[in-house]
Each structure stands twice: as C-alpha cells, then as structure tokens.
CSV table of C-alpha atoms and ligand atoms in Angstrom, one decimal:
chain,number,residue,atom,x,y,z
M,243,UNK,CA,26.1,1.0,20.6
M,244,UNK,CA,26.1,0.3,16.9
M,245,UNK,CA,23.6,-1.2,14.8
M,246,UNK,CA,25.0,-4.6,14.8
M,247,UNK,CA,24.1,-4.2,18.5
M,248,UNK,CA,20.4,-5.3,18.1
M,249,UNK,CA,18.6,-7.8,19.0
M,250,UNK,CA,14.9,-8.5,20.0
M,251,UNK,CA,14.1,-8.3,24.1
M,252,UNK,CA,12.5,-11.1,25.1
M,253,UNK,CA,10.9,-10.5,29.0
M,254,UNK,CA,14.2,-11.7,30.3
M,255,UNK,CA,16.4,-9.0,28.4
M,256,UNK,CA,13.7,-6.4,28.9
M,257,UNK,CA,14.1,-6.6,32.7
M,258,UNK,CA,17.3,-6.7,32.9
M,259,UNK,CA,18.2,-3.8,30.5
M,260,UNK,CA,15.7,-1.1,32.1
M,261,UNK,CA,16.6,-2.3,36.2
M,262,UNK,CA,20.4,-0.9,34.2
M,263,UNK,CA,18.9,2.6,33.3
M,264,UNK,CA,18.6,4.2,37.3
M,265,UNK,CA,15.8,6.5,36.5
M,266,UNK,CA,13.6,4.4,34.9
M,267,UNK,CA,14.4,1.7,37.6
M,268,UNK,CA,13.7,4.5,40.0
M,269,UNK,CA,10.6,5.7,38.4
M,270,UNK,CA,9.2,1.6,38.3
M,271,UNK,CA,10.1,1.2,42.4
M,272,UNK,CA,11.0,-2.2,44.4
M,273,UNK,CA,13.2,-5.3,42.9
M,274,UNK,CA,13.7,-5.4,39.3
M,275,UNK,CA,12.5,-9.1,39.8
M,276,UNK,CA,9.1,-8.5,40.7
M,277,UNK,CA,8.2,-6.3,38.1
M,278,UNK,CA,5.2,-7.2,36.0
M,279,UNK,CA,6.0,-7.3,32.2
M,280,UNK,CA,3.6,-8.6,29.6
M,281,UNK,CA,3.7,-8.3,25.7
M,282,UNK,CA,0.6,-6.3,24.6
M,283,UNK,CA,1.3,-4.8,21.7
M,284,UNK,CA,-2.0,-5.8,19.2
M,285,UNK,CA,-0.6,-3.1,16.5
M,286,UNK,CA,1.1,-4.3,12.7
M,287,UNK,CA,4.2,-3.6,13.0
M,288,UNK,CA,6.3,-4.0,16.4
M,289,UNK,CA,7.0,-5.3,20.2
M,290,UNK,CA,4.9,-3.3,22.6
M,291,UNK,CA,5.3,-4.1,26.5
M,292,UNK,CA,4.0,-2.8,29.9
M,293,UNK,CA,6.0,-2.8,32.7
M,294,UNK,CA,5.0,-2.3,36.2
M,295,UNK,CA,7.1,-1.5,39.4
M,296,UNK,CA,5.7,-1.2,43.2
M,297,UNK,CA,6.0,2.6,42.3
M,298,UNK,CA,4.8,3.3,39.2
M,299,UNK,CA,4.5,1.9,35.0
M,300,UNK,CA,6.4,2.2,31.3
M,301,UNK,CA,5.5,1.3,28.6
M,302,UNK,CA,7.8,-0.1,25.9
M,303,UNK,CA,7.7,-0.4,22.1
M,304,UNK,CA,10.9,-1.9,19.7
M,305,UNK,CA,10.7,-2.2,16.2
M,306,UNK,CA,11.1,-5.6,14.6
M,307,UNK,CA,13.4,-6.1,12.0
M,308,UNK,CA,9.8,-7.3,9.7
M,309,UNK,CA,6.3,-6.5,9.6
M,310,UNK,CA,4.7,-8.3,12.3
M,311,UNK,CA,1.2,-8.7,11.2
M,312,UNK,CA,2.7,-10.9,7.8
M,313,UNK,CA,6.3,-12.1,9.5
M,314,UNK,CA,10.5,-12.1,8.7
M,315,UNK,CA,9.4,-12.9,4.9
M,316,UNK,CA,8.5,-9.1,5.0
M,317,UNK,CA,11.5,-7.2,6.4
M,318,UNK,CA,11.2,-3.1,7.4
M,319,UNK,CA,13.6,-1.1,8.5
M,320,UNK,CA,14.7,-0.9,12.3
M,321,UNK,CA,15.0,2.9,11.4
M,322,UNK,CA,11.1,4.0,12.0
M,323,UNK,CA,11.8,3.6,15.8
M,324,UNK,CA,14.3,7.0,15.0
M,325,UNK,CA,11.8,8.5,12.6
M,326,UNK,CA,8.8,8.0,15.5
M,327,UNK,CA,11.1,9.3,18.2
M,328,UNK,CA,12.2,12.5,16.4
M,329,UNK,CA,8.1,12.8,15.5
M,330,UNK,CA,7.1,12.8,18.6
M,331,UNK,CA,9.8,14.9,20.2
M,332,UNK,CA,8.6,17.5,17.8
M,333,UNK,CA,5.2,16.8,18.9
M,334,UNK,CA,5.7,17.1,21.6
M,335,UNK,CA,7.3,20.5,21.4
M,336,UNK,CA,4.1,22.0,19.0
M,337,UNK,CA,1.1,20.0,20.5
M,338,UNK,CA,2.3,19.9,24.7
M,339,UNK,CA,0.4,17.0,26.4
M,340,UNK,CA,-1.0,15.4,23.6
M,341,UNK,CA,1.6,12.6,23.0
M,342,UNK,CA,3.2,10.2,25.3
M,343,UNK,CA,6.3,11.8,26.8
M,344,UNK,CA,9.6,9.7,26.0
M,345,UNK,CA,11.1,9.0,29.1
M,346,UNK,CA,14.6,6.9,26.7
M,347,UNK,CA,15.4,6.3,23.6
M,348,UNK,CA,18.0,3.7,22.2
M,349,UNK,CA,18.7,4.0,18.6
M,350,UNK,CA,20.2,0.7,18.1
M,351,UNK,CA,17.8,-1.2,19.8
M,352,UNK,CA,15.0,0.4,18.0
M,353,UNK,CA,13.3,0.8,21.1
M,354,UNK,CA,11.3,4.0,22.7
M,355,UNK,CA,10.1,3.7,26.7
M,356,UNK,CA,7.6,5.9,27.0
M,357,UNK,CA,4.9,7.1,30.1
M,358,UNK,CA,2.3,4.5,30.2
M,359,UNK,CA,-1.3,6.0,29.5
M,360,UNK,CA,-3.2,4.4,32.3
M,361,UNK,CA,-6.6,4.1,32.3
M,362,UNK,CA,-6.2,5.4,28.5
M,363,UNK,CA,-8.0,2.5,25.8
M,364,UNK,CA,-7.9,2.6,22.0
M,365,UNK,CA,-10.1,5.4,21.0
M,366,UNK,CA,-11.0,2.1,18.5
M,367,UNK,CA,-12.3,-0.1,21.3
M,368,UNK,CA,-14.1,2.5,22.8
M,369,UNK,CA,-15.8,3.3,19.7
M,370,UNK,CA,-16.9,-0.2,18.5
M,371,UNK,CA,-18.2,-0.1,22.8
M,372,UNK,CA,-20.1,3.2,21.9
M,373,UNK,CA,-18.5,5.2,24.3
M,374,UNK,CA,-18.3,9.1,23.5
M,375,UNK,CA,-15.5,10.8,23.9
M,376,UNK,CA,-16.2,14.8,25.4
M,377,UNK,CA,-12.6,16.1,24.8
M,378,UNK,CA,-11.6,14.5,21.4
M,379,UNK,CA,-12.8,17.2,19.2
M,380,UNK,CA,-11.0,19.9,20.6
M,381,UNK,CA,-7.6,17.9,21.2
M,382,UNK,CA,-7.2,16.2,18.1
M,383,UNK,CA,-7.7,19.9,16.3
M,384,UNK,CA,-5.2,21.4,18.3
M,385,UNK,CA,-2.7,18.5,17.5
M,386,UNK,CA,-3.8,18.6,14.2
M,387,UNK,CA,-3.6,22.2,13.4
M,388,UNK,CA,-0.7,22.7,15.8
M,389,UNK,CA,1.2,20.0,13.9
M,390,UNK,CA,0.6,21.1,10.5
M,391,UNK,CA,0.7,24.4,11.0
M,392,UNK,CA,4.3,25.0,12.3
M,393,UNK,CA,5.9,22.8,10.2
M,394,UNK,CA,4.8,24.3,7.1
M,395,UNK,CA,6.1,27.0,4.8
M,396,UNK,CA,3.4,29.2,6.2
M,397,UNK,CA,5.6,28.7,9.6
M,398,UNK,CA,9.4,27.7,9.2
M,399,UNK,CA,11.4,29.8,6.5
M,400,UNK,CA,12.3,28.1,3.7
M,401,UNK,CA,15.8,27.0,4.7
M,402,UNK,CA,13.9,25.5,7.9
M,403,UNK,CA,11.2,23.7,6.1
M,404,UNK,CA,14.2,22.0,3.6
M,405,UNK,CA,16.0,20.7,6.7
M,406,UNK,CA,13.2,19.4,7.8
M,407,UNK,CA,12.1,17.5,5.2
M,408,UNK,CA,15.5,16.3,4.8
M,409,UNK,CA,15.1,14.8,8.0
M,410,UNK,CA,12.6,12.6,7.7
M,411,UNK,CA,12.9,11.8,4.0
M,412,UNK,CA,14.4,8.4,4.9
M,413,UNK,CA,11.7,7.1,5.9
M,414,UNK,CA,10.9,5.8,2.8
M,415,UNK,CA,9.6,2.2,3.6
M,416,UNK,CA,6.9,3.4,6.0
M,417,UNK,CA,5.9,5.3,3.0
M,418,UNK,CA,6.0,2.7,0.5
M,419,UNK,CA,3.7,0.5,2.9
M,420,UNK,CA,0.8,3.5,2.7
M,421,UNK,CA,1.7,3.8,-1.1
M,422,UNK,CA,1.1,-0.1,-2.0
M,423,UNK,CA,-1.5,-1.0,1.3
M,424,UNK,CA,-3.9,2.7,0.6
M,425,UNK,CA,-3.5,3.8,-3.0
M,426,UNK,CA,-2.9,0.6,-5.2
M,427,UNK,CA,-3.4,-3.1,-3.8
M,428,UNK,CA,-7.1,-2.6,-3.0
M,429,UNK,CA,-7.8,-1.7,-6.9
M,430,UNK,CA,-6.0,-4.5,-8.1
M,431,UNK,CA,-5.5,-8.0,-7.8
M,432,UNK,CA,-3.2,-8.3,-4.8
M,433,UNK,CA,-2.1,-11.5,-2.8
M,434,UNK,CA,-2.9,-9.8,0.5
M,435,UNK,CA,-5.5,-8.3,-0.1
M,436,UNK,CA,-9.1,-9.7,1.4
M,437,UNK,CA,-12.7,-8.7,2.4
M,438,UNK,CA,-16.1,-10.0,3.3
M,439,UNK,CA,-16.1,-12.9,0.9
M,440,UNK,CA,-18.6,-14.1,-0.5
M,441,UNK,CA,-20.9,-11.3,0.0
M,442,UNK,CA,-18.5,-8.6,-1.2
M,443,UNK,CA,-17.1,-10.3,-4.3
M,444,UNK,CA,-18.9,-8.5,-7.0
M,445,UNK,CA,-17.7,-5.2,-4.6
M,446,UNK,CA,-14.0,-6.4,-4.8
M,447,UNK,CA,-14.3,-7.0,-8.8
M,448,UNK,CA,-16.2,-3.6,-9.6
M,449,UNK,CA,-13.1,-1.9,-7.7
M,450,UNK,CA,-10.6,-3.2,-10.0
M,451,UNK,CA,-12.4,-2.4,-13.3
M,452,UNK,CA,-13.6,1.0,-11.9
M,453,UNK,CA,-11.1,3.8,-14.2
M,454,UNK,CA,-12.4,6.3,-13.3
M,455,UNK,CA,-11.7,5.3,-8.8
M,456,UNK,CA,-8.4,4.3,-10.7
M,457,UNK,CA,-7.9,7.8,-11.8
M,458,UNK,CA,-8.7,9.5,-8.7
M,459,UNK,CA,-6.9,7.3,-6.6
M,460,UNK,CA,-3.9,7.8,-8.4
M,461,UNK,CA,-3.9,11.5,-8.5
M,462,UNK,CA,-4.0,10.5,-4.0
M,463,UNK,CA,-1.4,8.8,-4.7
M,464,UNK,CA,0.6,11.2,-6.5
M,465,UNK,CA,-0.2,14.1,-4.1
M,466,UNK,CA,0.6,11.5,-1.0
M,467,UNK,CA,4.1,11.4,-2.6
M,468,UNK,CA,4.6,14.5,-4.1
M,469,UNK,CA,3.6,17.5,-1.5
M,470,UNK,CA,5.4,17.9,1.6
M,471,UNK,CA,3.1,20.3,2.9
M,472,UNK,CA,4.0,19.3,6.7
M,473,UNK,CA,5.2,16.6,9.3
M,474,UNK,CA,2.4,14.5,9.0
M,475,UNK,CA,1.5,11.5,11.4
M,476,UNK,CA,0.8,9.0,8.6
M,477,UNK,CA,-1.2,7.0,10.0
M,478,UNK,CA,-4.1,9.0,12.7
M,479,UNK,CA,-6.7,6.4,12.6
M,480,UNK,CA,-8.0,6.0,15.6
M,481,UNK,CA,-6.2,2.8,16.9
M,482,UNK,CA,-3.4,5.9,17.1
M,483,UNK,CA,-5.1,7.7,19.2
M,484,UNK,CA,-5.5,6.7,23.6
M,485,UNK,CA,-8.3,7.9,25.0
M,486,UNK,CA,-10.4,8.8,28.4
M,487,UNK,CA,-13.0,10.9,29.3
M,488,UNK,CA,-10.7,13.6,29.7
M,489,UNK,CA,-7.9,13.0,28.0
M,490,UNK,CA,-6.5,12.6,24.9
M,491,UNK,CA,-3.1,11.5,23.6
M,492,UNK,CA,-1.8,10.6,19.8
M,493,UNK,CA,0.7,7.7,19.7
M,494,UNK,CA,2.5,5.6,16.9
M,495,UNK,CA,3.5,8.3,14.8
M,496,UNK,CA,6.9,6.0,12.9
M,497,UNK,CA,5.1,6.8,10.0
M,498,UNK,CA,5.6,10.6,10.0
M,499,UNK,CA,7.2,12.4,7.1
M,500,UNK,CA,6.8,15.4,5.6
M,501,UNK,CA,3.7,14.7,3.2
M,502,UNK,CA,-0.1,15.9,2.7
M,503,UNK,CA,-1.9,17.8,5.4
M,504,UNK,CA,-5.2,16.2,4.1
M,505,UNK,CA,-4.0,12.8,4.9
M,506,UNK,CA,-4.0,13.2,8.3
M,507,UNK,CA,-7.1,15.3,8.3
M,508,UNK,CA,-8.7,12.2,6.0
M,509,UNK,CA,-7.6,9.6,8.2
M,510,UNK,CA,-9.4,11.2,11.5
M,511,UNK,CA,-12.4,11.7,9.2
M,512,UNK,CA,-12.1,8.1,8.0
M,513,UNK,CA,-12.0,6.1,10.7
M,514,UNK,CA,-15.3,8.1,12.8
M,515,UNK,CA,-17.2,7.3,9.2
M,516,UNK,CA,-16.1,4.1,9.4
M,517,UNK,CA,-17.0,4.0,13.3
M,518,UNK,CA,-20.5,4.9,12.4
M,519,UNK,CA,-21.0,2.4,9.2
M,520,UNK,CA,-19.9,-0.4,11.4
M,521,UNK,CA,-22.3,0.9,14.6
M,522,UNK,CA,-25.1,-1.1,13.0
M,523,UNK,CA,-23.6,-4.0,12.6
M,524,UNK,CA,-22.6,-3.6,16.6
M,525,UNK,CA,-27.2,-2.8,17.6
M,526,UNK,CA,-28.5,-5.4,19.7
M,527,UNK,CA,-31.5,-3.4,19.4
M,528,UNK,CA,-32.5,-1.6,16.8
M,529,UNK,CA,-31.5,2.2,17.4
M,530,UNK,CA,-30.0,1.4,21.0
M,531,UNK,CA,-27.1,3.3,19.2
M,532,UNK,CA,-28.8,6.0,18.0
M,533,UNK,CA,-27.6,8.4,20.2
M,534,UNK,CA,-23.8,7.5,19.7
M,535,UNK,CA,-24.0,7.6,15.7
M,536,UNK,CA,-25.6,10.7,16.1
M,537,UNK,CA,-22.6,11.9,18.1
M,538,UNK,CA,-19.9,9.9,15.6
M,539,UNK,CA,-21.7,12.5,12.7
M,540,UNK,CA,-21.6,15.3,14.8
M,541,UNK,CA,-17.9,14.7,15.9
M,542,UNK,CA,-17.2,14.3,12.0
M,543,UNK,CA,-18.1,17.8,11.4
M,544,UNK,CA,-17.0,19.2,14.5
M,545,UNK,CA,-13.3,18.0,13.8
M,546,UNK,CA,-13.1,19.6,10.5
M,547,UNK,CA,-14.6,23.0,11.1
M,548,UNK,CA,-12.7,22.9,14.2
M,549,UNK,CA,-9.2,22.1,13.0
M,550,UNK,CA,-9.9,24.5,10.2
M,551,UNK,CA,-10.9,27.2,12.1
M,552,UNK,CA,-7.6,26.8,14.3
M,553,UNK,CA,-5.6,26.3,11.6
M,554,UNK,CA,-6.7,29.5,9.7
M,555,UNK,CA,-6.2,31.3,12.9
M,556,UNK,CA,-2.9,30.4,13.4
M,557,UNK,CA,-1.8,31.7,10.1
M,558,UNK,CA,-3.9,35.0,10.9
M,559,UNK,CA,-1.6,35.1,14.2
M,560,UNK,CA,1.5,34.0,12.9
M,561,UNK,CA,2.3,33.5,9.4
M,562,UNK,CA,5.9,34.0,9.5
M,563,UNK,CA,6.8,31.7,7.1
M,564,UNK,CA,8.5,32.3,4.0
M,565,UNK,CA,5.2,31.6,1.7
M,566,UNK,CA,2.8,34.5,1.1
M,567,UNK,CA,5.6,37.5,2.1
M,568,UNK,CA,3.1,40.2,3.9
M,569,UNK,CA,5.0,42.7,1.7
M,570,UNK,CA,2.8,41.3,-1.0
M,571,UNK,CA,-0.4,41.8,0.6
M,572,UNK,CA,0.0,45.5,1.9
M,573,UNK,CA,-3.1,47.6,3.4
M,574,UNK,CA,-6.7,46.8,3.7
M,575,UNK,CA,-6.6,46.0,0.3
M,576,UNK,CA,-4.1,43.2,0.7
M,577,UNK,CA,-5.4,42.0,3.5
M,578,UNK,CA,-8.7,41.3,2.2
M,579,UNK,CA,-7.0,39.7,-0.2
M,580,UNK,CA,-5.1,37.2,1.9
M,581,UNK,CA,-7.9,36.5,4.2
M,582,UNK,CA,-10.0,35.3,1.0
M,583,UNK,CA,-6.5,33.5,-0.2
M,584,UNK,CA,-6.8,32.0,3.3
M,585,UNK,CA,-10.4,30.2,2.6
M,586,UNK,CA,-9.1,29.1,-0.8
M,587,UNK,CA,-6.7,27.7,0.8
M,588,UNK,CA,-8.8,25.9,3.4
M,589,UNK,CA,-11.1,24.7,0.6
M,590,UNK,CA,-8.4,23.0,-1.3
M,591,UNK,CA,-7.1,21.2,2.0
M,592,UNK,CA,-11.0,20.0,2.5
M,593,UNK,CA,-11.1,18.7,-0.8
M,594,UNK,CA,-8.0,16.6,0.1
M,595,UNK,CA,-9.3,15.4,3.1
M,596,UNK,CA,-12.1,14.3,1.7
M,597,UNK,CA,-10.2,12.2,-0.9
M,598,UNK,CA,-7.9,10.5,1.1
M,599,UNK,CA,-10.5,10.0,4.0
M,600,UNK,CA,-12.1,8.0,0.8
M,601,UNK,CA,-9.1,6.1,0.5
M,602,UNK,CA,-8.4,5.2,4.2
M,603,UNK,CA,-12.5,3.6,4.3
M,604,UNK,CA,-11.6,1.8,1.0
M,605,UNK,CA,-8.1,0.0,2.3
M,606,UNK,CA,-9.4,-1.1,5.2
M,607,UNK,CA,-12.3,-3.0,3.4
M,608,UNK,CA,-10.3,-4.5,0.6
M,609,UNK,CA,-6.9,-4.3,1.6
M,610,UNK,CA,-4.3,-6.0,3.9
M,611,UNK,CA,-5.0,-4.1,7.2
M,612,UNK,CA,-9.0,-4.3,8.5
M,613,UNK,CA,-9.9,-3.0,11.4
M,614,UNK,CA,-11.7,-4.2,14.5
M,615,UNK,CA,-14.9,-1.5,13.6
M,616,UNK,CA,-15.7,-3.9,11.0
M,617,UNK,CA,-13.9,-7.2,11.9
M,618,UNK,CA,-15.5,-7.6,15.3
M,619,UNK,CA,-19.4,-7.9,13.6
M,620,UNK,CA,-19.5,-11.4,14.1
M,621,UNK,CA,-22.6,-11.9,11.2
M,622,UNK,CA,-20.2,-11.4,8.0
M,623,UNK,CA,-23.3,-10.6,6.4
M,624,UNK,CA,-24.0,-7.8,8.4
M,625,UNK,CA,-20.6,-6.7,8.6
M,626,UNK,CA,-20.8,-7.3,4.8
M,627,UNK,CA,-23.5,-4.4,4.9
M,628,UNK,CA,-21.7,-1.9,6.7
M,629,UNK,CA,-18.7,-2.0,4.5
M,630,UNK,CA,-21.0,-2.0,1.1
M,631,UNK,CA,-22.4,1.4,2.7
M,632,UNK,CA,-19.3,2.9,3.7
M,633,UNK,CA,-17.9,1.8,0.3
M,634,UNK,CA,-20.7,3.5,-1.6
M,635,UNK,CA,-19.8,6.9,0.1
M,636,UNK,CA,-16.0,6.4,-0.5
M,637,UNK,CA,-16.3,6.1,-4.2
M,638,UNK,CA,-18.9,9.0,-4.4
M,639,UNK,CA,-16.0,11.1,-2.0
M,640,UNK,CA,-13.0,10.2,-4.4
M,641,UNK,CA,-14.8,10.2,-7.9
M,642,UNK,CA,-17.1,12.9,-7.1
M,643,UNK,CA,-14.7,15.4,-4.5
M,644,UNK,CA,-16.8,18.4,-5.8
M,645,UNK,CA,-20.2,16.9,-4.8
M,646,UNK,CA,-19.2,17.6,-1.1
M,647,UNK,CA,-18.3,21.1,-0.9
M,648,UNK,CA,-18.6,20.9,2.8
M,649,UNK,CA,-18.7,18.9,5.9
M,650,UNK,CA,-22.3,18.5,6.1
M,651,UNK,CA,-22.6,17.2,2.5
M,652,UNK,CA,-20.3,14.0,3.8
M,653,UNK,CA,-22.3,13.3,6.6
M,654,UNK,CA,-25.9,14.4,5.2
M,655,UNK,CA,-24.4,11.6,2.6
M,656,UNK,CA,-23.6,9.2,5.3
M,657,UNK,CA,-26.7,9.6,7.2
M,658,UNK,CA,-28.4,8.4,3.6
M,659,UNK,CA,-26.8,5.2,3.5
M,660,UNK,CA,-27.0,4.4,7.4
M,661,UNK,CA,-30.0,2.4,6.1
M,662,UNK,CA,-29.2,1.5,2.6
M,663,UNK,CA,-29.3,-2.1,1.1
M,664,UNK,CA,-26.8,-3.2,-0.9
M,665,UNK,CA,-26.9,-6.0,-3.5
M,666,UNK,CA,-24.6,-8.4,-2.0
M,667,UNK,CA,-22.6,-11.4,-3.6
M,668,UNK,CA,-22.9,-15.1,-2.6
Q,944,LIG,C1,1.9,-3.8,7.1
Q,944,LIG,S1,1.4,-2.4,8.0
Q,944,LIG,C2,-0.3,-2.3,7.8
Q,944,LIG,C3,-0.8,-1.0,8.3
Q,944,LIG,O1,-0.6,-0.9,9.7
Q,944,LIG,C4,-0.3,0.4,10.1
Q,944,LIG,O2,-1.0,0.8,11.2
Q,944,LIG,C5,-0.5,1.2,8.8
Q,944,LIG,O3,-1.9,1.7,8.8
Q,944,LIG,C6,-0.2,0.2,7.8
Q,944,LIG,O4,-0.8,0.6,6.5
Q,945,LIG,MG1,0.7,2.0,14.4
C-alpha cells in the first residue's frame, strides 16, 4: 500500500477492513456485522475508535491528515502514526507492560489497532473525580527512568544513540506544535491563544511584557530543541496516561523524539500540580478534598525522588554507554568521583524539570490546549483562582529555578498558594 492509499475510515470502512485481518477478527469473535464500534476519541489530534466483538475488544486510533481540535485549515503530517508506532514498540521493549501492546500497524493508513485498556479511565478524569491512584508512582518511574535511561548516551554507544535520533528526527511537526503551543504563543499575542477572560486579563497582559519569563522560557525552548538527551514521550500529561487501581499504562506517545529528559519529567510534575490547583475549584465542601490534595503533593514528590532514584541506579548497574568511559574514573578514587558526578547530574535534570513543568502549567492556562482540571470548574471565577495560583508558582519555577533546590521546595511552595487570593481582572 502507498501513501496515496489513505483515506479516513468512517464505521463502515473500519468494519470491514479489520473482519479482513483474520487475527484481529478472530481475537473480536462472532459476525463482523454485529460488532459494536463507536468514535471516542476526545484527544487534539486524531480518530480514536473502540471496537467490540462477542469475544473480546480493540481499540483503534488513525491520524488525520489536520489537527483535529482547530480542523483541515491546520494540516499535520500522517507520519506521527509511524513515529508513535516505532515509540511504543521501543516502549514497549524498555518499560514491558506499561504501554498498550500493538496488535497491527498500517503505515499508509496512519492507523495503529491496539489492546483496548478496559476498565482503564484517563488518569485526568480520575483526578478531577479525586480518585487516588496506589500504583502510579512506582509505574510511571519505571517508564520514565526505563525510557530515558536506555536510550541515552549513558546506555546505547554512540553510533547507536546517532541512529536513533536519526530515526525519529522527522518528526519535526509534532515538535514545532510543542515549540509554538508551550514555549512561545502563551507569552505573546497569539490568535489561539485564550484563558479565563475577564478575570485573568491583567494575568494574560503581565505575561507578555514579563522579560525576564521571556528569557527563561526561551532558554526551555532552546534546550527543548537542542538536547537529544533520550526518546522522550513529548507529551506525558496525564490525559497520556490510562489508569486503575492496579494498573498503569502510557499511551499517545506520536510526539516522541529524541529531546529533553526534563520534559517528560516536567510534564508528569505539571499536570499533578495542576491536578491539585484545580482541586478547589472541584470542593463542594470545604476540605472534603483534603485528603486527595494531600496525596496529589505527596505523589509530586514521590515521582521525582523515585524516578531519580531509579534512574541513578540504573547507571550504577549499567552504564555502558559511550559517555563517562569507566577507564576515566578508575579505583575508589574514581568512583567516588562518578557517584558525586552522578548527583550533579541528577541536580541538573531536576532543575530542568522544574522549568519545563513551569511551562507545561503556563500553556495550558494561556495557550491553545486547556485541560479539563481547569475547564470543568464551572464558576470561571473560581476556576479563575486556581489558574492565578498555579500561575504564581510557574513564574516563581521558571524565573527563579534556583529557589527550589528540591522537591519539597515546589510543593512546600504549592501548599502556600492552595489558599492564596489573587487580584483578579473584570
Ligand atoms: C494542536 S495539538 C495541542 C496539544 O495536544 C496535544 O496533546 C499536545 O499537548 C499538543 O500541544
Ligand atoms: Mg495525545
């Protein structure tokens, strides 16, 4: 099949092209006819449907030749459904049961079936609902460090790591998205940007006269593009990421490249602050929450000193990689040495979390995408509140990186502004 052989599947075509693949038709059960397909997909970007036989489900994504979320007047590449298949096949490989297996793949169709996660939600949903999640911490640092960890120069020789960045390097328009949406439309006038109007229009203006945020989320920007560190997700928030109880699996990943371990560190760390902000504008009591912030705070600092602490041993276990040669670093003496290189090395990837977890809050206030954290606090006062505070700490966490030498420095900072009023517009 070439490319000129795509075309969007309607229900109709969906049907009829999987009852021709016999495993999956196998693996859904009875008469192609009576299998249940609905649309659900609730994401930016493409066609997502579930598809259920007498034996068992799929689900189904294809890319759309535009960004969904806007329409054809913005046209995208077809080629993320290859870049999110070859992601999650090496996902797969590195972090084993923590991403949707692919059960086909059909490059000219753009379109990925995958095992449906059933009774999985969006972590999202569950967190606007309050509902803690036991397993996350310890899955999404073993993805995370897993992930990051073997596809860096610290793991893959040089020749390895150059191949590898070959390969996704042309994915280019998935990165320009994150480039214009995260590190420049919110700070400037921008037609698709919006926010809480009124009540956040002085907010909105301060951004875009603000140097010294302009500064710091340039030199984001400029690292985003510029240091290809790892196969990176590119985009772990936590409408990414299906959860249960028990269970935890990382989807979506078309916008992987090789870029910035800290930005997938930052986005995780993002989107929990952000989950907590928003959980006051989600009381219908005051403090009936309580217990579920406390656990958003907790899980923020749990999922850094976790994925660092898994990360650094990995490198203790394995660092075969062509960077730092152990032939430099012989003896106690040189072992010492690395181990304190090794905390350098952690601090430096902290700091970058912490900048571009700053930039994730800021986008999704200001920007094109939102998120339903904030979005689904009806009161747009409220919701108005929320933002301004997780704004506050954003601009303290990009301008002021240094102020938060740790974990606990972010959250004792959060905990400071759950109950913080800002001067609103309007
Ligand atoms: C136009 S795409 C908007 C956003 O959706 C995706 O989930 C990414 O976060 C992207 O920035
Ligand atoms: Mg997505």
């Amino acid at each position: 099949m070439g490319q000129g052989d795509y075309r969007i599947l309607h229900e109709a075509d969906l049907r009829a092209y999987l009852a021709g693949l016999p495993d999956l038709k196998g693996l859904l059960g009875g008469e192609p006819a009576s299998w249940a397909i609905t649309e659900v997909g609730d994401g930016n970007l493409n066609l997502v449907f579930i598809v259920k036989g007498a034996r068992g489900g799929v689900a189904v994504k294809q890319a759309l030749p535009y960004v969904r979320l806007v329409g054809e007047s913005w046209p995208l590449p077809l080629s993320r459904a290859h870049y999110e298949y070859l992601a999650l096949s090496r996902q797969a490989q590195l972090a084993p049961g923590l991403v949707p297996a692919v059960l086909h793949h059909n490059e000219a169709l753009a379109l990925t079936v995958m095992e449906l996660l059933e009774p999985h939600i969006i972590m999202r949903k569950g967190l606007v609902a309050a509902t803690r999640y036991p397993r996350f911490v310890d899955d999404i640092t073993t993805f995370m460090a897993r992930t990051l960890f073997f596809t860096s120069d610290l793991a893959l020789s040089a020749a390895e790591k150059k191949e590898a960045i070959a390969a996704f390097a042309g994915n280019h328009a998935l990165c320009k998205i994150t480039e214009d949406l995260i590190f420049t439309d919110p700070y400037r006038i921008a037609e698709q940007n919006r926010w809480t109007a009124p009540y956040l229009d002085g907010l909105a203006a301060s951004l875009r006269e603000d140097l010294e945020l302009h500064v710091a989320v340039s030199r984001l920007k400029l690292k985003f593009m510029a240091s290809p560190e790892a196969l990176i997700h590119g985009d772990l928030h936590t409408g990414s990421i299906m959860v249960t109880d028990g269970q935890t699996r990382v989807i979506d990943p078309e916008f992987a490249f090789y870029g910035p371990m800290g930005f997938d560190v930052g986005a995780v760390l993002a989107n929990l602050l952000m989950a907590y902000f928003a959980s006051a504008g989600h009381e219908r009591a005051p403090g009936d929450r309580a217990a579920f912030e406390a656990w958003v705070l907790e899980t923020v600092e749990q999922v850094w000193t976790e994925f660092a602490r898994k990360f650094l041993d990995l490198w203790r276990a394995g660092g075969t990689g062509d960077a730092y040669p152990p032939s430099l670093f012989p003896g106690e003496k040189g072992a010492a040495r690395l181990e304190a290189e090794r905390q350098a090395y952690r601090q430096r990837l902290f700091s970058d979390a912490v900048g571009f977890a700053a930039a994730k809050i800021i986008r999704r206030i200001f920007g094109l995408a939102h998120n339903i954290d904030f979005e689904l606090i009806e009161d747009a006062k409220k919701r108005a509140v929320s933002e301004a505070r997780a704004v506050r700490l954003a601009r303290a966490m990009m301008v002021e990186t240094g102020a938060f030498p740790s974990i606990a420095d972010v959250t004792g900072a959060a905990r400071k502004l759950r109950d913080w009023m800002p001067e609103l517009s309007g």
